[in-house]
Coordinates of C-alpha atoms in Angstrom, one line a residue:
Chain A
X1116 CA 130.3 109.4 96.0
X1117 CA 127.9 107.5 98.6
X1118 CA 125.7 109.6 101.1
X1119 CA 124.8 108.8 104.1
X1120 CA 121.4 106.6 103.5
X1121 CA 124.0 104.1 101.3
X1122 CA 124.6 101.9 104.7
X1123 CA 124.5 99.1 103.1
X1124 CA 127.8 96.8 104.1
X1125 CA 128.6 99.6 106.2
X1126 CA 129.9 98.3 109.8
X1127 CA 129.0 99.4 113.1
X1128 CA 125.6 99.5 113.3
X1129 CA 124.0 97.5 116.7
X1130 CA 122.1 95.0 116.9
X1131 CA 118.3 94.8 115.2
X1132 CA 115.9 95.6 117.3
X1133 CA 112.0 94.5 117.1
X1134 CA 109.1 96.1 118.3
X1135 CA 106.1 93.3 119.0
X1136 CA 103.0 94.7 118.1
X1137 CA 104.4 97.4 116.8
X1138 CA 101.9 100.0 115.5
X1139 CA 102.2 102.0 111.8
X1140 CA 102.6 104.9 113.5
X1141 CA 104.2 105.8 117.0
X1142 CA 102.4 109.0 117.2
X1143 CA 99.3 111.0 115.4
X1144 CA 102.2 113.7 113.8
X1145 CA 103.7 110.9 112.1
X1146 CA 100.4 109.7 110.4
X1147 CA 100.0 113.2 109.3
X1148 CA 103.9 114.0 107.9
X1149 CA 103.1 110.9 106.3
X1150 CA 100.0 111.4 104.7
X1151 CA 101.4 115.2 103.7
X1152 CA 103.7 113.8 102.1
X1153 CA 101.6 111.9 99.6
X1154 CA 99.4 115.0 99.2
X1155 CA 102.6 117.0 98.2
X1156 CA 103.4 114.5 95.5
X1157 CA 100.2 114.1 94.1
X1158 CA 99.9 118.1 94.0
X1159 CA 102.7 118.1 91.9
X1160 CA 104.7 120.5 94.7
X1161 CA 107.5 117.9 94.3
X1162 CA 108.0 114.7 93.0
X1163 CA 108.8 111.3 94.9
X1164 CA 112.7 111.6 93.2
X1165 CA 112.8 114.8 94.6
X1166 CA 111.7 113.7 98.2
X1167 CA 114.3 111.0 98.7
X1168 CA 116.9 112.9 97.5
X1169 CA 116.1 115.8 100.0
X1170 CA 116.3 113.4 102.7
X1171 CA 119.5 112.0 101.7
X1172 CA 121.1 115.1 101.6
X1173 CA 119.9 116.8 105.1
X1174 CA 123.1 117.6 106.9
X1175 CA 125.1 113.9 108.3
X1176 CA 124.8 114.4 112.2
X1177 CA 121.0 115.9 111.0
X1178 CA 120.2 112.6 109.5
X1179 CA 121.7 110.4 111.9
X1180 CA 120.1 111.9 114.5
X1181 CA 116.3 112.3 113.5
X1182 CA 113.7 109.8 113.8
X1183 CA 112.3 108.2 110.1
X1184 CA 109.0 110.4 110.0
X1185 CA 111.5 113.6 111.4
X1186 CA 113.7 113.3 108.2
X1187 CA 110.3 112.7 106.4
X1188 CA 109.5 116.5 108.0
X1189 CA 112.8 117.9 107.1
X1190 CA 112.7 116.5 103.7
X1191 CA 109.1 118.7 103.2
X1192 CA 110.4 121.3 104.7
X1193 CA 113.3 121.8 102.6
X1194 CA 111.4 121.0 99.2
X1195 CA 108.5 123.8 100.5
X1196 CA 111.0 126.3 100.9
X1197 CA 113.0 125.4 97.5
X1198 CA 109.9 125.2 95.4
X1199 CA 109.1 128.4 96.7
X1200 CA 106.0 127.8 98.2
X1201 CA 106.8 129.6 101.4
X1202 CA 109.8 131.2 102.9
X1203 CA 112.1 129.0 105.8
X1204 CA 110.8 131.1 108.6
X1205 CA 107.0 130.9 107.5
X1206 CA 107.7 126.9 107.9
X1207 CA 108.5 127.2 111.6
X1208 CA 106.1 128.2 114.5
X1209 CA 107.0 131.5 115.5
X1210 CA 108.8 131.9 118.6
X1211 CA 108.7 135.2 120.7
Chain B
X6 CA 113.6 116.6 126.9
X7 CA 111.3 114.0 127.9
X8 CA 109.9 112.1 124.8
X9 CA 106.3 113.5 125.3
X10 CA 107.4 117.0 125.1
X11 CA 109.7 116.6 121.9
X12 CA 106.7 115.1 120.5
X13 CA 104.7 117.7 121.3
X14 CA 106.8 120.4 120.0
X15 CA 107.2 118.7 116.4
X16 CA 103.3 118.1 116.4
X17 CA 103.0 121.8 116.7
X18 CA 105.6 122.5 114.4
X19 CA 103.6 119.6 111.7
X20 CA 100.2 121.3 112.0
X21 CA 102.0 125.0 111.7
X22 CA 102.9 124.0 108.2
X23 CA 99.6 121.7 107.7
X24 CA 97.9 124.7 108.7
X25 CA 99.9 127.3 106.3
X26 CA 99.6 124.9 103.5
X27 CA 95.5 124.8 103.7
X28 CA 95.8 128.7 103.3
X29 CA 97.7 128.8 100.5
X30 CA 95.5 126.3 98.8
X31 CA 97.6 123.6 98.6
X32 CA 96.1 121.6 101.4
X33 CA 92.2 120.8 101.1
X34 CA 90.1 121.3 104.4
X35 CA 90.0 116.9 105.4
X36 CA 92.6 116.0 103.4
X37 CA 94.7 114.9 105.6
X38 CA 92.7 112.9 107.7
X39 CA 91.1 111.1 104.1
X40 CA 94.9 109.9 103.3
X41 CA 95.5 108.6 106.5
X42 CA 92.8 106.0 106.9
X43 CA 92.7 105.1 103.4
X44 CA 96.4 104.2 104.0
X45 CA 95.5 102.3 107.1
X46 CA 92.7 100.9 105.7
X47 CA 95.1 99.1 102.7
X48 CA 97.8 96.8 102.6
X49 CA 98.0 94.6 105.0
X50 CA 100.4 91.4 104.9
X51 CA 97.2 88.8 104.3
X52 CA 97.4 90.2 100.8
X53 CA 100.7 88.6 100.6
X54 CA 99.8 86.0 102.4
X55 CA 97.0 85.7 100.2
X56 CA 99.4 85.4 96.8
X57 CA 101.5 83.0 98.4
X58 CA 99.0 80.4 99.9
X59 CA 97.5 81.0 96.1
X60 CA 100.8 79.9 94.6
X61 CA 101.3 77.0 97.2
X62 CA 97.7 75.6 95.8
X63 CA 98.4 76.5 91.8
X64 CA 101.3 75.6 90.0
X65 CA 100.4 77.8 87.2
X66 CA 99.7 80.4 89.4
X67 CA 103.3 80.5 90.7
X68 CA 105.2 80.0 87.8
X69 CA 103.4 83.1 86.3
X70 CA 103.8 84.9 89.7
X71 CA 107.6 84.3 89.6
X72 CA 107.8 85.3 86.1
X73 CA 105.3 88.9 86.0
X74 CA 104.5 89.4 89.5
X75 CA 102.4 92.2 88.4
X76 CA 100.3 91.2 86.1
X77 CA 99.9 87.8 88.4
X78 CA 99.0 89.1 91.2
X79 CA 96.1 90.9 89.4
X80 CA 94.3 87.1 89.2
X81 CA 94.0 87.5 93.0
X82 CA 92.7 91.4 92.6
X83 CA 95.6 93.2 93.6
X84 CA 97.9 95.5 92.1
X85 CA 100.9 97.7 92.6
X86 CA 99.4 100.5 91.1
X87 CA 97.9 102.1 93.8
X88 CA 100.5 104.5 95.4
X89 CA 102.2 107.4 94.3
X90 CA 103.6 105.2 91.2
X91 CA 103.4 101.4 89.8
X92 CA 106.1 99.8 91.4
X93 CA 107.7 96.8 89.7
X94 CA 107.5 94.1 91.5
X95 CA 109.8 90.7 91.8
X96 CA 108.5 87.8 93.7
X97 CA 111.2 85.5 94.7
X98 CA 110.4 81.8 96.2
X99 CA 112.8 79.9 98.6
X100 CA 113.7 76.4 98.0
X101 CA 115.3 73.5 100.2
X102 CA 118.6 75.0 98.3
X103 CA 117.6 78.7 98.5
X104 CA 116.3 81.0 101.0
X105 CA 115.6 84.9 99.9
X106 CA 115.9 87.9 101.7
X107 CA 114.5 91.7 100.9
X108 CA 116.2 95.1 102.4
X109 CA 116.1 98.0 101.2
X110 CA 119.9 99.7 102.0
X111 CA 119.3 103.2 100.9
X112 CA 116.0 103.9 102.2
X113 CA 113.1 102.2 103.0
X114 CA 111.3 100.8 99.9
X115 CA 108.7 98.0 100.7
X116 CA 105.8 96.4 99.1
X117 CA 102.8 98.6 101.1
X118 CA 100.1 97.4 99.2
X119 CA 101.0 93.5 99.9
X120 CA 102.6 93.9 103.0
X121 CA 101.0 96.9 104.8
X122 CA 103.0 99.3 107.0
X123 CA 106.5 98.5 107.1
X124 CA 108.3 98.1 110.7
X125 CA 110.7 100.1 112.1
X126 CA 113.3 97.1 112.1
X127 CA 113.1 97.1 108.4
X128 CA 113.7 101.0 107.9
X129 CA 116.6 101.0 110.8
X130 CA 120.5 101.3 109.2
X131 CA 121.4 98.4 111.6
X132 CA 118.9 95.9 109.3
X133 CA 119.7 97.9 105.9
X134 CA 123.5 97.5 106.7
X135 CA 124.1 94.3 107.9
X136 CA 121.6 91.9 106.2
X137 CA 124.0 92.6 103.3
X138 CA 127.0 91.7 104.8
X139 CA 125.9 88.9 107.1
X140 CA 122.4 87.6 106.0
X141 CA 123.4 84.5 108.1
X142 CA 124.0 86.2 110.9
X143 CA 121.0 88.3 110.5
X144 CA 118.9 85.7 110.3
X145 CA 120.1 84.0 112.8
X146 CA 119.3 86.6 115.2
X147 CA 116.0 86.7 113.9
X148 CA 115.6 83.0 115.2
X149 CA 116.1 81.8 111.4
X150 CA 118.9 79.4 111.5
X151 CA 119.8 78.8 107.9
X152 CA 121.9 74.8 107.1
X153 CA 125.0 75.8 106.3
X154 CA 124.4 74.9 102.6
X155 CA 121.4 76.7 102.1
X156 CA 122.1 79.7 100.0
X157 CA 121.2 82.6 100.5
X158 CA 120.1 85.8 98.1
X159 CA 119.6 89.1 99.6
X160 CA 117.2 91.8 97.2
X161 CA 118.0 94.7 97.5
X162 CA 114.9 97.2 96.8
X163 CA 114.7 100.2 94.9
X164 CA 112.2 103.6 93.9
X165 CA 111.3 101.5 91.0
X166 CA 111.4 98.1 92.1
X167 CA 110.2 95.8 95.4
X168 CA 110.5 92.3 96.4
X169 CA 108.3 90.0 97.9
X170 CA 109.1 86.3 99.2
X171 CA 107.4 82.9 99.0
X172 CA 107.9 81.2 101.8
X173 CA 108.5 77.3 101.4
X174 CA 105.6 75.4 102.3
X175 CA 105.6 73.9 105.7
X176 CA 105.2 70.0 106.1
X177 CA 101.7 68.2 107.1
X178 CA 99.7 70.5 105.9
X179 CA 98.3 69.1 102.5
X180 CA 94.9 68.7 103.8
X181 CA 94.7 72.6 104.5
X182 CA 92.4 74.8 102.7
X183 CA 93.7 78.0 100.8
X184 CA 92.4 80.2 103.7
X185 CA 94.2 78.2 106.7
X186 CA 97.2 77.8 104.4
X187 CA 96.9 81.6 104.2
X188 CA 97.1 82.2 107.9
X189 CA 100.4 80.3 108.5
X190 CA 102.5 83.4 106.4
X191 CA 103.7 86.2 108.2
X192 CA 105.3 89.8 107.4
X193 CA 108.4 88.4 108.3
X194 CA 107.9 85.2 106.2
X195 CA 107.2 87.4 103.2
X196 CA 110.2 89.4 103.4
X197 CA 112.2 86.6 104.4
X198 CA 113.7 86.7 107.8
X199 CA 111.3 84.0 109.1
X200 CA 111.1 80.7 107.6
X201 CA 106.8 80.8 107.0

């Protein structure tokens, strides 16, 4: 059974769309979710397998709807709180 | 939601859990800040540029390049080893009969270390869908008008594996050195949805 990264083939998509001078990064939080990332992994929190396949199984509408470095985020988030390293709630910014 | 303010609320949100990560110890003080501009000090697509305007000058070099792109490319000191974990790499070269193309349809997998940061177009689901079922048309739209007889082979990356293209070599320009030759490839050259 596919999930919903497998697009390839899959119609309906728009038209490609490219950015000149487009920078690595759009915004600093991106640089860091990135670079968190590679920390994770190289701590041995997670593994890179592990990663993907916590992106490719956030929630359909979830995935569709995030950014690349959001479902990066969610992806951490989700391993984090599997692995044990800190509850769900500890993950977010408290709100009052 | 203006854009600004969603991107404020997920920065706070990002150094929340940067911030609980350094005091559980599994964040070091700097860290952070030490990945990012090693990462943007890296790859950068005149490495690949680099390989190909090699393999246009050296026969040898290129039929060793097509046959263990890694171990090749170490003649030119680089190397795929240096992310997370060696990637295998597969360099493909277009001919007047063949052009190549590189996606990666589940995700986003990319050569960094020859390439540099990848662009958004390449990570989108509209490239990672439809360069698979209408490279021609994809190309096309990319200004790349293909003759109709040219085939062409669309590679498909994976965790373990990534593609890079040669480029053919462009007419009239036998009396260039390696360097100029060099500066004539782009990104989208190397992973094939331009023609140099």
């Amino acid at each position: 059974m596919s999930r919903i990264n497998d697009v390839g083939g899959m119609s309906g998509f728009p038209a490609i769309i490219e950015e000149p001078d487009e920078p690595p990064f759009h915004a600093d939080w991106e640089a860091h979710v990135f670079a968190l990332n590679g920390a994770l992994i190289k701590r041995g929190v997670y593994n890179l397998d592990e990663f993907r396949d916590a992106q490719e199984r956030l929630p359909v509408q979830e995935y569709l709807a995030a950014s690349y470095y959001e479902r990066w985020f969610a992806a951490i988030r989700t391993l984090l709180a599997e692995k044990g390293v800190a509850t769900p709630d500890e993950l977010h910014v408290p709100h009052d | 939601m203006s854009d600004d303010h969603a991107s404020s609320l997920i920065s706070a949100e990002v150094r929340h859990v940067e911030a609980l990560l350094e005091s559980r110890g599994l964040l070091g003080a700097g860290e952070i800040d030490t990945r990012i501009d090693e990462f943007l000090a890296g790859g950068t697509p005149a490495n690949g540029a680099r390989i190909v305007a090699h393999a246009w000058t050296d026969p040898g070099f290129a039929a060793r390049l097509l046959a263990d792109a890694n171990e090749a490319i170490r003649e030119v000191g680089l190397s795929m080893a240096g992310g997370l974990q060696e990637q295998r790499l597969k360099v493909v070269a277009n001919t007047a009969e063949e052009h190549n193309v590189v996606v990666c349809t589940l995700c986003s997998c990319y050569p960094i270390a020859l390439l540099g940061p990848s662009p958004s177009w390449y990570k989108s689901e509209a490239y990672r869908s439809r360069v698979v079922r209408d490279p021609r048309g994809v190309l096309a739209e990319f200004g790349l008008e293909l003759p109709a007889a040219t085939r062409i082979s669309v590679w498909d990356a994976s965790a373990e594996s990534r593609y890079m293209v040669v480029p053919r070599r462009p007419a009239g320009t036998d009396g260039l050195t390696e360097p100029e030759l060099a500066g004539l490839v782009t990104r989208k050259g190397l992973i094939g949805t331009a023609a140099v």
